[in-house]
Coordinates of C-alpha atoms in Angstrom, one line a residue:
M1 CA 0.1 0.1 0.1
F2 CA 2.9 2.4 0.5
P3 CA 3.8 2.5 -3.1
T4 CA 7.3 4.1 -2.8
R5 CA 8.7 2.2 0.3
K6 CA 10.1 -1.2 0.5
C7 CA 10.0 -3.6 3.4
L8 CA 13.1 -4.6 5.1
L9 CA 14.0 -8.2 6.3
P10 CA 12.6 -8.6 9.7
I11 CA 15.0 -7.3 12.4
C12 CA 14.4 -10.3 14.3
Y13 CA 16.4 -12.2 11.8
L14 CA 19.3 -10.1 12.1
P15 CA 22.2 -11.6 14.5
S16 CA 22.4 -10.0 17.8
T17 CA 25.7 -8.7 17.6
N18 CA 24.9 -6.6 14.5
C19 CA 26.2 -3.3 15.1
M20 CA 23.9 -0.2 15.6
S21 CA 25.0 3.2 16.4
L22 CA 25.0 3.8 20.2
A23 CA 24.7 7.8 19.5
L24 CA 21.7 7.5 17.2
V25 CA 19.0 10.0 18.2
K26 CA 16.7 10.0 14.9
L27 CA 15.6 6.8 12.9
T28 CA 13.2 6.5 10.0
I29 CA 12.5 3.0 9.1
T30 CA 10.1 0.5 7.2
L31 CA 9.5 -2.8 9.0
S32 CA 7.7 -5.9 7.9
C33 CA 6.0 -6.5 11.3
L34 CA 5.5 -4.3 14.3
L35 CA 7.2 -7.0 16.6
D36 CA 10.5 -6.0 14.9
C37 CA 10.1 -2.6 16.7
L38 CA 10.7 -4.3 19.9
Y39 CA 14.3 -5.3 18.8
L40 CA 15.1 -1.6 18.3
F41 CA 14.2 -0.8 22.0
D42 CA 17.2 -2.5 23.5
S43 CA 20.2 -1.0 25.4
R44 CA 21.9 -0.3 22.0
L45 CA 19.6 2.3 21.1
D46 CA 19.1 4.2 24.4
S47 CA 19.9 7.7 22.9
L48 CA 16.9 7.4 20.3
S49 CA 14.7 10.4 20.6
T50 CA 12.7 10.4 17.5
L51 CA 11.5 7.2 15.7
I52 CA 9.3 7.0 12.4
I53 CA 8.1 3.7 11.6
N54 CA 6.2 2.4 8.6
V55 CA 5.3 -1.1 9.1
S56 CA 3.4 -3.6 6.7
Y57 CA 1.7 -5.7 9.4
I58 CA 0.8 -5.5 13.1
F59 CA 0.3 -9.0 14.6
G60 CA 2.1 -11.2 17.1
P61 CA 1.8 -12.4 20.8
K62 CA 0.7 -10.0 23.5
I63 CA 3.5 -7.6 24.9
S64 CA 3.7 -8.7 28.6
K65 CA 3.8 -6.1 31.3
D66 CA 7.3 -7.8 32.5
S67 CA 8.9 -6.9 29.1
Q68 CA 7.2 -3.3 29.1
K69 CA 10.5 -1.1 29.5
K70 CA 9.9 2.7 30.0
L71 CA 11.4 4.5 27.0
L72 CA 12.3 7.6 29.0
K73 CA 14.4 9.5 26.3
L74 CA 11.7 9.1 23.2
K75 CA 10.1 12.3 22.5
C76 CA 8.6 12.0 19.0
F77 CA 7.1 8.7 17.6
S78 CA 5.2 8.1 14.5
L79 CA 3.5 4.6 13.5
S80 CA 1.8 4.0 10.1
S81 CA 0.5 0.7 8.9
P82 CA -1.7 0.3 5.8
K83 CA -3.0 -3.2 7.1
L84 CA -5.9 -4.1 9.1
T85 CA -4.9 -5.2 12.7
V86 CA -6.8 -7.2 15.4
D87 CA -3.8 -6.7 17.9
Y88 CA -4.6 -3.0 18.8
H89 CA -4.8 -3.5 22.4
D90 CA -2.0 -6.2 23.0
L91 CA 0.7 -4.5 20.7
I92 CA -0.2 -0.8 19.8
V93 CA -1.7 0.3 23.3
A94 CA 1.1 -1.8 25.2
L95 CA 3.9 -0.2 23.3
L96 CA 2.6 3.2 23.4
C97 CA 2.2 3.0 27.3
Q98 CA 6.0 2.7 27.4
M99 CA 6.5 6.2 26.0
V100 CA 5.6 8.3 28.9
N101 CA 7.9 11.3 28.0
L102 CA 6.6 11.7 24.5
E103 CA 6.3 15.3 23.0
E104 CA 4.7 14.4 19.7
L105 CA 3.0 11.5 18.7
K106 CA 1.6 10.6 15.0
L107 CA -0.7 7.5 14.3
Y108 CA -2.2 6.2 11.2
L109 CA -3.9 2.8 11.9
L110 CA -6.7 0.4 10.5
V111 CA -8.1 -1.6 13.3
Q112 CA -10.4 -4.5 13.1
R113 CA -12.6 -5.3 16.3
F114 CA -15.2 -7.9 17.4
D115 CA -17.8 -7.5 19.9
A116 CA -16.7 -4.1 20.5
T117 CA -17.4 -0.6 20.1
Y118 CA -15.4 2.0 18.0
I119 CA -12.3 3.5 19.0
D120 CA -13.1 7.2 20.0
G121 CA -11.6 10.1 21.8
I122 CA -12.3 8.7 25.3
Q123 CA -10.6 5.3 24.5
L124 CA -7.5 7.0 22.8
Y125 CA -7.2 9.2 26.3
D126 CA -7.7 6.4 28.6
H127 CA -5.6 3.9 26.8
F128 CA -2.4 5.8 26.4
L129 CA -2.7 9.6 26.2
V130 CA -3.3 9.7 29.9
Y131 CA 0.2 8.7 30.7
M132 CA 1.8 11.2 28.1
T133 CA 2.1 13.9 30.5
Q134 CA 4.3 15.9 28.4
L135 CA 2.5 15.4 24.9
K136 CA 2.4 18.7 23.0
K137 CA 1.1 17.3 19.7
F138 CA -1.0 14.5 18.6
T139 CA -1.8 13.7 14.9
F140 CA -3.9 10.7 14.0
N141 CA -6.0 8.8 11.4
V142 CA -7.7 6.0 13.1
K143 CA -10.1 3.7 11.2
T144 CA -12.1 1.2 13.0
N145 CA -13.9 -1.8 11.6
V146 CA -16.5 -3.5 14.0
S147 CA -18.2 -6.7 13.7
N148 CA -20.2 -7.7 16.5
I149 CA -20.9 -11.4 16.0
F150 CA -21.7 -12.9 19.5
L151 CA -22.8 -9.7 21.4
R152 CA -25.2 -7.2 20.3
V153 CA -23.1 -4.0 21.0
K154 CA -24.7 -0.7 20.5
L155 CA -22.7 1.3 17.7
S156 CA -21.9 5.1 18.5
S157 CA -23.3 7.8 16.2
N158 CA -21.3 10.2 14.7
E159 CA -22.4 12.8 17.3
D160 CA -21.3 10.5 20.1
I161 CA -17.7 10.1 18.5
Q162 CA -17.5 13.9 18.1
H163 CA -18.6 14.4 21.8
S164 CA -16.0 11.9 22.9
F165 CA -13.2 14.5 22.0
I166 CA -14.6 17.3 23.9
G167 CA -12.4 18.1 27.0
R168 CA -9.6 16.3 26.5
G169 CA -7.2 18.8 25.0
Y170 CA -7.6 17.4 21.4
Q171 CA -7.4 19.8 18.4
Q172 CA -10.2 19.8 16.0
V173 CA -11.2 16.4 14.8
T174 CA -13.3 15.2 11.8
S175 CA -15.3 11.8 12.0
Y176 CA -17.7 9.9 9.9
I177 CA -19.5 6.6 10.6
H178 CA -21.2 4.0 8.5
N179 CA -23.5 1.8 10.5
D180 CA -25.1 -1.5 9.0
S181 CA -27.6 -2.2 12.1
M182 CA -29.0 -5.1 10.1
K183 CA -25.5 -7.1 10.3
N184 CA -24.6 -5.2 13.4
K185 CA -21.3 -4.0 12.1
G186 CA -19.8 -0.8 11.0
K187 CA -16.9 1.4 10.0
C188 CA -15.7 4.6 11.9
L189 CA -13.0 6.8 10.7
I190 CA -11.4 9.7 12.9
Y191 CA -8.7 12.1 12.0
S192 CA -7.2 15.1 13.1
V193 CA -7.4 18.2 11.4
P194 CA -5.2 19.8 9.8
Y195 CA -4.8 16.5 7.8
E196 CA -1.0 15.8 7.9
F197 CA -0.6 12.5 6.0
D198 CA 0.6 12.0 2.3
Y199 CA -2.0 8.9 2.0
F200 CA -5.8 8.6 2.7
F201 CA -6.9 5.0 2.3
Y202 CA -10.7 3.8 2.2
L203 CA -12.5 7.0 1.5
Y204 CA -16.2 6.1 1.5
N205 CA -19.5 8.2 0.2
S206 CA -19.8 9.3 3.6
F207 CA -16.7 11.6 3.0
Q208 CA -17.4 15.0 4.2
G209 CA -14.9 17.1 2.3
G210 CA -12.0 19.0 3.8
I211 CA -8.6 20.3 2.9
F212 CA -6.0 17.6 2.0
H213 CA -3.3 19.5 0.5
K214 CA -0.5 17.1 1.7
V215 CA -2.3 13.7 0.4
R216 CA -0.6 12.2 -2.8
Y217 CA -2.1 8.7 -2.7
L218 CA -5.8 7.9 -2.3
T219 CA -7.8 4.8 -2.4
M220 CA -11.6 4.7 -2.4
D221 CA -13.9 1.7 -1.7
D222 CA -17.4 1.2 -1.2
T223 CA -20.4 -1.0 -1.9
I224 CA -22.4 2.2 -2.9
P225 CA -21.6 3.4 -6.3
F226 CA -19.6 6.6 -6.4
E227 CA -21.0 9.3 -8.5
H228 CA -19.5 11.9 -10.7
K229 CA -20.5 14.8 -7.9
L230 CA -18.2 13.3 -5.2
F231 CA -15.3 12.9 -7.9
N232 CA -15.8 16.7 -8.3
V233 CA -15.6 17.2 -4.4
I234 CA -12.5 15.0 -4.2
S235 CA -10.5 16.7 -7.1
E236 CA -11.2 20.2 -5.3
D237 CA -10.1 18.7 -1.8
F238 CA -7.3 16.8 -2.9
P239 CA -5.8 19.1 -5.5
Y240 CA -2.3 17.7 -5.6
L241 CA -3.2 13.8 -5.7
E242 CA -0.7 11.7 -7.7
L243 CA -2.2 8.2 -7.2
L244 CA -5.7 7.1 -7.3
H245 CA -7.0 3.7 -6.7
I246 CA -10.9 2.9 -7.0
C247 CA -12.6 -0.4 -6.0
N248 CA -16.2 -0.3 -6.5
H249 CA -18.1 -2.9 -8.6
Y250 CA -21.3 -1.0 -8.9
S251 CA -22.3 1.3 -11.6
P252 CA -23.0 5.2 -10.9
N253 CA -26.7 5.8 -10.8
T254 CA -26.2 9.1 -12.9
K255 CA -25.5 8.0 -16.4
E256 CA -25.9 11.5 -17.9
H257 CA -22.7 13.6 -16.8
S258 CA -24.0 17.1 -16.4
F259 CA -21.5 18.3 -13.6
A260 CA -18.6 20.1 -13.9
L261 CA -15.3 18.3 -15.3
I262 CA -13.4 16.0 -12.9
T263 CA -9.8 17.8 -12.9
F264 CA -6.8 15.9 -11.4
L265 CA -3.8 18.3 -12.5
Y266 CA -1.1 16.1 -10.9
L267 CA -2.5 12.6 -11.3
T268 CA -0.1 10.3 -12.8
L269 CA -1.2 6.9 -11.8
L270 CA -4.9 5.7 -12.2
D271 CA -5.8 2.2 -11.1
L272 CA -9.4 0.8 -12.3
Q273 CA -8.5 -2.6 -12.2
D274 CA -11.3 -3.3 -9.2
A275 CA -13.8 -0.8 -10.7
H276 CA -16.8 -0.9 -12.8
D277 CA -16.6 -0.6 -16.5
D278 CA -18.4 2.9 -15.9
Y279 CA -15.7 4.4 -14.2
A280 CA -13.2 3.8 -17.0
E281 CA -15.7 5.9 -19.0
L282 CA -16.1 8.3 -16.5
F283 CA -12.4 9.2 -16.2
L284 CA -11.2 8.5 -19.8
L285 CA -13.8 10.4 -21.8
T286 CA -12.6 14.1 -22.1
K287 CA -16.1 15.1 -21.7
N288 CA -16.1 14.0 -18.2
A289 CA -12.5 14.3 -16.8
Y290 CA -9.1 16.3 -17.3
L291 CA -5.9 14.1 -16.4
P292 CA -3.1 16.2 -18.2
R293 CA -0.3 14.2 -16.4
L294 CA -1.7 10.5 -16.4
L295 CA 1.3 8.3 -17.4
N296 CA 0.1 5.1 -15.8
L297 CA -3.2 3.3 -16.4
S298 CA -4.2 0.1 -15.1
M299 CA -7.7 -1.4 -16.1
Q300 CA -9.5 -4.3 -17.0
Y301 CA -9.5 -5.4 -20.5
K302 CA -13.4 -5.6 -20.8
S303 CA -13.3 -1.9 -19.8
L304 CA -10.9 -0.7 -22.5
T305 CA -13.0 -2.8 -25.2
K306 CA -16.3 -0.8 -23.8
I307 CA -14.6 2.4 -23.8
T308 CA -13.3 2.1 -27.2
N309 CA -16.5 0.3 -28.7
N310 CA -14.5 -2.1 -30.4
F311 CA -15.8 -5.5 -29.2
T312 CA -19.0 -5.9 -31.1
N313 CA -19.6 -8.1 -34.1
N314 CA -21.1 -5.3 -36.2
A315 CA -18.7 -2.6 -35.3
M316 CA -15.2 -2.4 -34.6
D317 CA -14.7 1.4 -35.3
F318 CA -11.9 2.3 -32.9
N319 CA -10.9 5.2 -34.7
C320 CA -7.7 6.9 -33.5
N321 CA -9.0 10.6 -34.5
G322 CA -12.3 9.9 -32.9
S323 CA -11.0 7.8 -29.9
Y324 CA -11.1 10.0 -26.6
L325 CA -8.7 7.4 -25.0
I326 CA -5.9 7.8 -27.8
R327 CA -6.5 11.3 -28.7
H328 CA -6.4 12.5 -25.0
F329 CA -3.6 10.2 -23.5
Q330 CA -1.5 9.1 -26.4
S331 CA 1.4 11.4 -25.5
Q332 CA 1.4 11.1 -21.7
I333 CA 0.9 7.1 -21.2
S334 CA 4.4 5.4 -20.6
S335 CA 3.2 2.2 -19.1
L336 CA 0.0 0.1 -19.8
F337 CA -1.2 -3.0 -18.1
I338 CA -4.0 -4.8 -20.2
N339 CA -5.5 -7.6 -18.3
M340 CA -7.8 -10.4 -19.8
K341 CA -9.7 -12.5 -17.7
G342 CA -8.5 -16.3 -17.9
R343 CA -10.4 -19.3 -18.9
M344 CA -13.2 -17.0 -21.1
Y345 CA -14.7 -18.3 -24.2
R346 CA -12.6 -17.6 -27.2
R347 CA -15.0 -15.7 -29.3
D348 CA -12.6 -14.7 -32.0
L349 CA -11.1 -17.7 -33.9
F350 CA -8.1 -15.7 -35.4
G351 CA -7.8 -13.3 -32.5
H352 CA -8.2 -10.3 -34.9
E353 CA -10.2 -8.2 -32.2
N354 CA -7.0 -8.3 -29.8
I355 CA -4.8 -7.7 -32.7
F356 CA -6.6 -4.4 -33.7
I357 CA -6.3 -3.3 -30.1
F358 CA -2.8 -4.4 -29.8
S359 CA -1.8 -2.6 -32.9
Q360 CA -3.6 0.6 -32.2
I361 CA -2.0 0.8 -28.7
C362 CA 1.4 0.2 -29.9
T363 CA 1.1 2.9 -32.8
E364 CA -1.0 5.6 -31.4
F365 CA 0.5 5.9 -27.6
K366 CA 3.5 7.5 -28.8
N367 CA 5.7 7.3 -25.6
L368 CA 4.7 3.9 -24.4
Q369 CA 7.8 2.2 -23.1
Y370 CA 6.3 -0.9 -21.2
L371 CA 3.2 -2.9 -22.3
N372 CA 1.8 -6.0 -20.7
F373 CA -0.8 -7.1 -23.0
S374 CA -2.2 -10.0 -20.7
S375 CA -0.6 -12.6 -18.8
S376 CA -2.8 -15.5 -19.4
S377 CA -2.9 -18.0 -22.1
D378 CA -6.6 -19.2 -21.4
Y379 CA -7.9 -16.3 -23.6
E380 CA -7.5 -15.1 -27.3
Q381 CA -3.8 -15.2 -28.2
L382 CA -2.4 -12.7 -30.7
T383 CA -1.5 -14.2 -34.1
F384 CA -0.3 -12.2 -37.1
G385 CA -0.2 -14.7 -39.8
R386 CA -3.5 -14.4 -41.2
T387 CA -4.1 -10.9 -41.0
P388 CA -2.9 -7.9 -43.3
S389 CA 0.5 -6.2 -42.7
I390 CA 0.5 -4.4 -39.5
K391 CA 2.8 -1.4 -38.5
F392 CA 4.0 -1.2 -35.0
S393 CA 5.6 1.6 -33.0
S394 CA 9.5 0.8 -32.3
N395 CA 9.5 2.7 -29.0
L396 CA 8.5 -0.1 -26.8
L397 CA 11.4 -1.0 -24.3
Q398 CA 9.6 -3.9 -22.4
L399 CA 7.0 -6.2 -23.8
H400 CA 4.9 -9.1 -22.0
V401 CA 2.6 -10.9 -24.5
V402 CA 0.8 -14.3 -25.0
I403 CA 1.1 -15.3 -28.9
K404 CA 0.0 -18.4 -31.0
S405 CA 3.3 -19.2 -32.7
I406 CA 7.1 -18.7 -33.1
I407 CA 6.2 -16.7 -36.2
D408 CA 4.3 -14.2 -34.3
C409 CA 7.2 -14.1 -32.0
L410 CA 9.6 -13.2 -34.9
C411 CA 7.1 -10.6 -36.2
L412 CA 7.3 -8.8 -32.9
L413 CA 11.0 -8.7 -32.5
E414 CA 11.2 -7.5 -36.2
H415 CA 8.9 -4.6 -35.5
F416 CA 10.1 -3.7 -32.1
N417 CA 13.5 -3.4 -32.8
Q418 CA 14.3 -1.2 -29.3
L419 CA 13.0 -4.0 -27.2
R420 CA 15.4 -4.5 -24.2
T421 CA 13.0 -7.2 -22.4
F422 CA 10.7 -9.4 -23.7
Y423 CA 8.4 -12.0 -22.2
V424 CA 6.5 -14.2 -24.4
T425 CA 4.4 -17.3 -24.0
I426 CA 3.6 -19.3 -27.1
C427 CA 0.4 -21.5 -27.4
P428 CA 1.8 -22.9 -30.9
L429 CA 1.1 -23.7 -34.0
A430 CA 3.7 -25.7 -36.2
V431 CA 5.6 -23.4 -38.6
R432 CA 9.0 -23.4 -40.4
V433 CA 10.6 -19.9 -40.5
W434 CA 14.3 -18.4 -40.2
P435 CA 15.0 -15.1 -38.3
S436 CA 16.8 -12.8 -40.5
K437 CA 18.4 -10.1 -38.7
K438 CA 20.2 -9.6 -35.3
L439 CA 18.5 -7.9 -32.5
P440 CA 21.4 -6.0 -30.7
N441 CA 19.1 -3.8 -28.3
L442 CA 17.3 -6.9 -26.7
K443 CA 19.0 -7.5 -23.2
C444 CA 16.7 -9.7 -21.6
F445 CA 14.4 -12.4 -23.1
S446 CA 12.0 -14.9 -21.4
L447 CA 10.3 -17.7 -23.4
I448 CA 7.7 -20.0 -22.4
H449 CA 6.8 -22.6 -25.2
E450 CA 3.6 -24.6 -23.8
N451 CA 3.1 -27.4 -26.4
E452 CA 5.8 -30.0 -27.5
L453 CA 8.3 -28.5 -29.8
M454 CA 9.4 -30.6 -32.9
M455 CA 11.6 -28.1 -34.6
Y456 CA 14.2 -26.9 -31.9
N457 CA 17.1 -26.8 -34.6
E458 CA 15.3 -25.4 -37.3
I459 CA 13.5 -22.6 -35.2
F460 CA 14.6 -21.9 -31.8
V461 CA 18.5 -22.0 -32.5
P462 CA 18.3 -19.7 -35.4
L463 CA 16.3 -17.2 -33.3
F464 CA 18.7 -17.4 -30.2
Q465 CA 21.6 -16.7 -32.4
T466 CA 20.1 -13.3 -33.5
M467 CA 20.5 -12.1 -29.8
P468 CA 24.4 -11.5 -29.2
N469 CA 23.8 -8.8 -26.5
L470 CA 21.7 -10.7 -24.4
E471 CA 22.3 -10.6 -20.8
E472 CA 19.4 -12.6 -19.2
L473 CA 17.8 -15.4 -20.7
S474 CA 14.8 -17.7 -19.3
L475 CA 13.7 -20.7 -21.5
Y476 CA 10.7 -23.1 -20.8
F477 CA 9.8 -25.7 -23.7
F478 CA 9.6 -29.5 -24.3
S479 CA 11.4 -31.0 -27.2
S480 CA 10.2 -34.2 -28.8
Y481 CA 12.1 -34.5 -32.0
G482 CA 15.9 -34.6 -32.6
L483 CA 19.0 -34.6 -30.1
I484 CA 18.8 -34.7 -26.1
I485 CA 19.0 -31.1 -24.8
D486 CA 22.0 -31.2 -22.4
D487 CA 24.8 -28.4 -21.5
D488 CA 26.8 -29.4 -24.7
N489 CA 23.9 -28.8 -26.8
L490 CA 22.9 -25.3 -25.1
E491 CA 26.6 -24.3 -25.1
K492 CA 27.1 -24.8 -28.9
N493 CA 23.7 -23.7 -30.1
I494 CA 22.7 -20.7 -27.8
L495 CA 25.1 -19.7 -25.0
N496 CA 28.5 -19.4 -27.1
H497 CA 26.6 -16.9 -29.2
M498 CA 25.6 -14.6 -26.2
I499 CA 29.0 -13.5 -24.9
K500 CA 27.2 -10.9 -22.6
L501 CA 24.9 -13.5 -20.8
N502 CA 25.2 -13.3 -17.0
K503 CA 22.0 -15.0 -16.1
F504 CA 20.4 -18.1 -17.6
T505 CA 17.4 -19.9 -16.0
F506 CA 15.9 -23.1 -18.0
N507 CA 13.2 -25.7 -17.6
I508 CA 13.7 -28.2 -20.6
R509 CA 12.3 -31.5 -21.1
S510 CA 13.4 -33.8 -23.9
F511 CA 11.0 -36.7 -24.8
I512 CA 12.7 -38.9 -27.7
P513 CA 12.0 -42.4 -29.1
R514 CA 14.8 -44.7 -27.8
N515 CA 15.4 -46.1 -31.5
D516 CA 16.6 -42.5 -32.4
L517 CA 19.4 -42.9 -29.9
V518 CA 22.5 -45.2 -30.3
N519 CA 23.6 -44.7 -26.7
L520 CA 21.3 -44.2 -24.0
P521 CA 22.9 -41.7 -21.4
S522 CA 22.6 -41.9 -17.7
N523 CA 21.5 -39.2 -15.5
E524 CA 25.4 -39.1 -14.5
D525 CA 26.1 -38.3 -18.1
I526 CA 23.8 -35.7 -18.3
K527 CA 25.0 -34.0 -15.3
N528 CA 28.5 -34.4 -16.4
T529 CA 27.9 -32.2 -19.4
F530 CA 27.1 -29.5 -16.8
K531 CA 30.4 -29.8 -15.0
N532 CA 31.6 -26.4 -16.3
F533 CA 28.3 -24.5 -15.9
K534 CA 28.8 -21.4 -14.1
N535 CA 25.5 -19.9 -13.6
N536 CA 23.6 -21.9 -11.5
E537 CA 23.2 -25.4 -9.9
I538 CA 21.1 -27.7 -12.1
I539 CA 18.7 -30.6 -11.6
S540 CA 18.4 -33.4 -13.8
C541 CA 16.4 -36.6 -14.2
V542 CA 16.5 -39.5 -16.9
D543 CA 13.8 -42.2 -17.4
Y544 CA 13.4 -45.0 -19.9
F545 CA 9.9 -46.2 -20.7
S546 CA 10.0 -49.4 -22.1
K547 CA 6.2 -49.7 -22.9
S548 CA 6.2 -46.5 -24.9
N549 CA 9.8 -47.0 -26.1
L550 CA 10.7 -43.4 -25.0
F551 CA 13.7 -41.9 -23.4
Y552 CA 12.7 -39.0 -21.1
C553 CA 15.2 -36.3 -19.8
H554 CA 14.6 -33.2 -17.6
I555 CA 16.9 -30.5 -16.9
C556 CA 16.2 -27.2 -15.0
S557 CA 18.3 -24.5 -13.3
Y558 CA 18.2 -24.6 -9.6
P559 CA 16.7 -22.6 -7.5
Y560 CA 13.7 -23.5 -9.2
T561 CA 11.7 -20.4 -10.3
W562 CA 8.7 -21.6 -12.0
T563 CA 5.1 -22.2 -10.1
F564 CA 4.8 -25.4 -11.9
Y565 CA 6.4 -28.7 -12.1
N566 CA 5.4 -31.0 -15.0
N567 CA 5.9 -34.6 -15.6
I568 CA 7.5 -35.8 -12.3
T569 CA 8.6 -39.5 -12.3
N570 CA 9.4 -42.0 -10.0
N571 CA 13.2 -41.0 -10.5
F572 CA 12.6 -37.4 -9.2
P573 CA 15.6 -36.1 -7.7
G574 CA 14.2 -34.0 -4.9
G575 CA 15.0 -30.5 -3.7
L576 CA 13.3 -27.5 -2.3
F577 CA 10.7 -25.9 -4.6
K578 CA 9.3 -23.1 -2.7
C579 CA 7.8 -21.4 -5.7
V580 CA 5.8 -24.4 -7.0
R581 CA 2.2 -24.1 -6.7
E582 CA 1.0 -26.8 -9.4
I583 CA 2.7 -30.4 -10.2
S584 CA 1.6 -33.2 -12.5
L585 CA 3.1 -36.8 -12.0
C586 CA 3.7 -39.5 -15.1
D587 CA 5.4 -42.7 -15.1
E588 CA 4.6 -46.4 -16.4
R589 CA 5.6 -47.7 -12.8
P590 CA 3.1 -47.0 -10.0
F591 CA 4.0 -44.3 -7.5
E592 CA 4.1 -45.1 -4.0
H593 CA 3.7 -43.0 -1.2
E594 CA 7.2 -41.9 -0.7
I595 CA 7.4 -40.4 -3.9
F596 CA 4.8 -37.6 -3.2
P597 CA 7.4 -34.5 -2.5
S598 CA 6.4 -32.7 0.7
N599 CA 8.7 -29.9 -0.4
C600 CA 6.7 -28.8 -3.2

């Protein structure tokens, strides 16, 4: 949720002898868990007076009273977390009660409570503020989600919440409530004014307005539709907003937009992945919104097809001059992710609809450098073999795409001659073609070929030899014809032609008729071909299937980075496969209990 912050390794995993400055007086740090915060409060940081923590998760065992050491020198403390926690009392309150000499406190918390009331001014005071006798400034944003399952607790009204802050030394406080009396649950947000955080998570329709000049990142989430009028209010109240994420699956009730233009002058990222199609229309049509600095747009594929009016059988009039999307954003968007939902019906036999959208995106978005055109192979794949000649932009630097054949891969490489990184998944058709020119700009290439490959020497080898400056290569394929793919083969045909290669990961299976082999190699023979392999460790497995008269060889780099492991046999070599989520087993001999890998 903090888009510009990276989580560190948990501090509890660092050696206890790890050196920290004894003279450190101010520390700003991002942690993975609040429990790591406790490791900062030992004798090595006794001089610490200011501590600012951004933490991903707040969970863990209760802080016991015996371990609650008073932090007498700490004068300023800030704690922010974007995730819901159920450990408000056991961790947060217990920690804050140790900071008796605080002069400044800043809290951004999302709290989940069961069979309880909302956190209000009375509870904040009684839980920890009463012990902070020197506190001069308290800045906060506390959101409480309440679900009363076993007890029917009366939930406070907004007037009750406001009254709880009277007479206890608080500055101005804004609050709003959303109670669901039928389900005995609700949500409450309280925050100090003026608002001093650069993020505001989970804005609802009950938003009352205000001044939020410091906010750069806003998320909106509700089960009631967001209307045009609310976005007008937000554009005025959050004038410097840069990142906006909308989560709402319900269409706005007002279809005819007669309100003022929605204007976000500084918005660079708009995320509509979890939004109804109509929000794409609301934001991307110039008659509704003005977004002069938008650079990154994330949306569902079906939303894109709707706004372009391009996925009907009778009309595919996606006109670059008449398209609001292209005309308004073609010079601004540099990164675009198109998501196609997997396992949908393939409605276009030749993929012409996808090709049209793909080609229009590539040619009309002049400054586009990153394009991810779906990561699923369960939808319509791109193919260019049965369509008229298509012109593409040559400005793309990174491309992720799913295609039907190797000829489509060559077509893309030929047109996108500036590509540096190329991730391609092929759901293949058998073709025979030779690449004709070198690709000197390509630095990173990843290839997944899903079906069996019968023309490794005729197709793949010539293709790889056009990439002399490649620095990173990842291969997954299944060869069912020709020679066994081992290190000798890889070195001769591929690696020796890539003198700058510094990272090579592979997952290659060879399934060859035994009659085609003079000498049947053993697993040791295969391993010995990799004795000079420098990049990674390797795993190999060899099987002879007498009934089908086949020789099977599987080689892969280790550590294993794929999420699947196909065709495990009884000769499975074992290992640690933390990334694997899906496996398949195949053998002529029965599998015994011991073969099922507990480490997958």
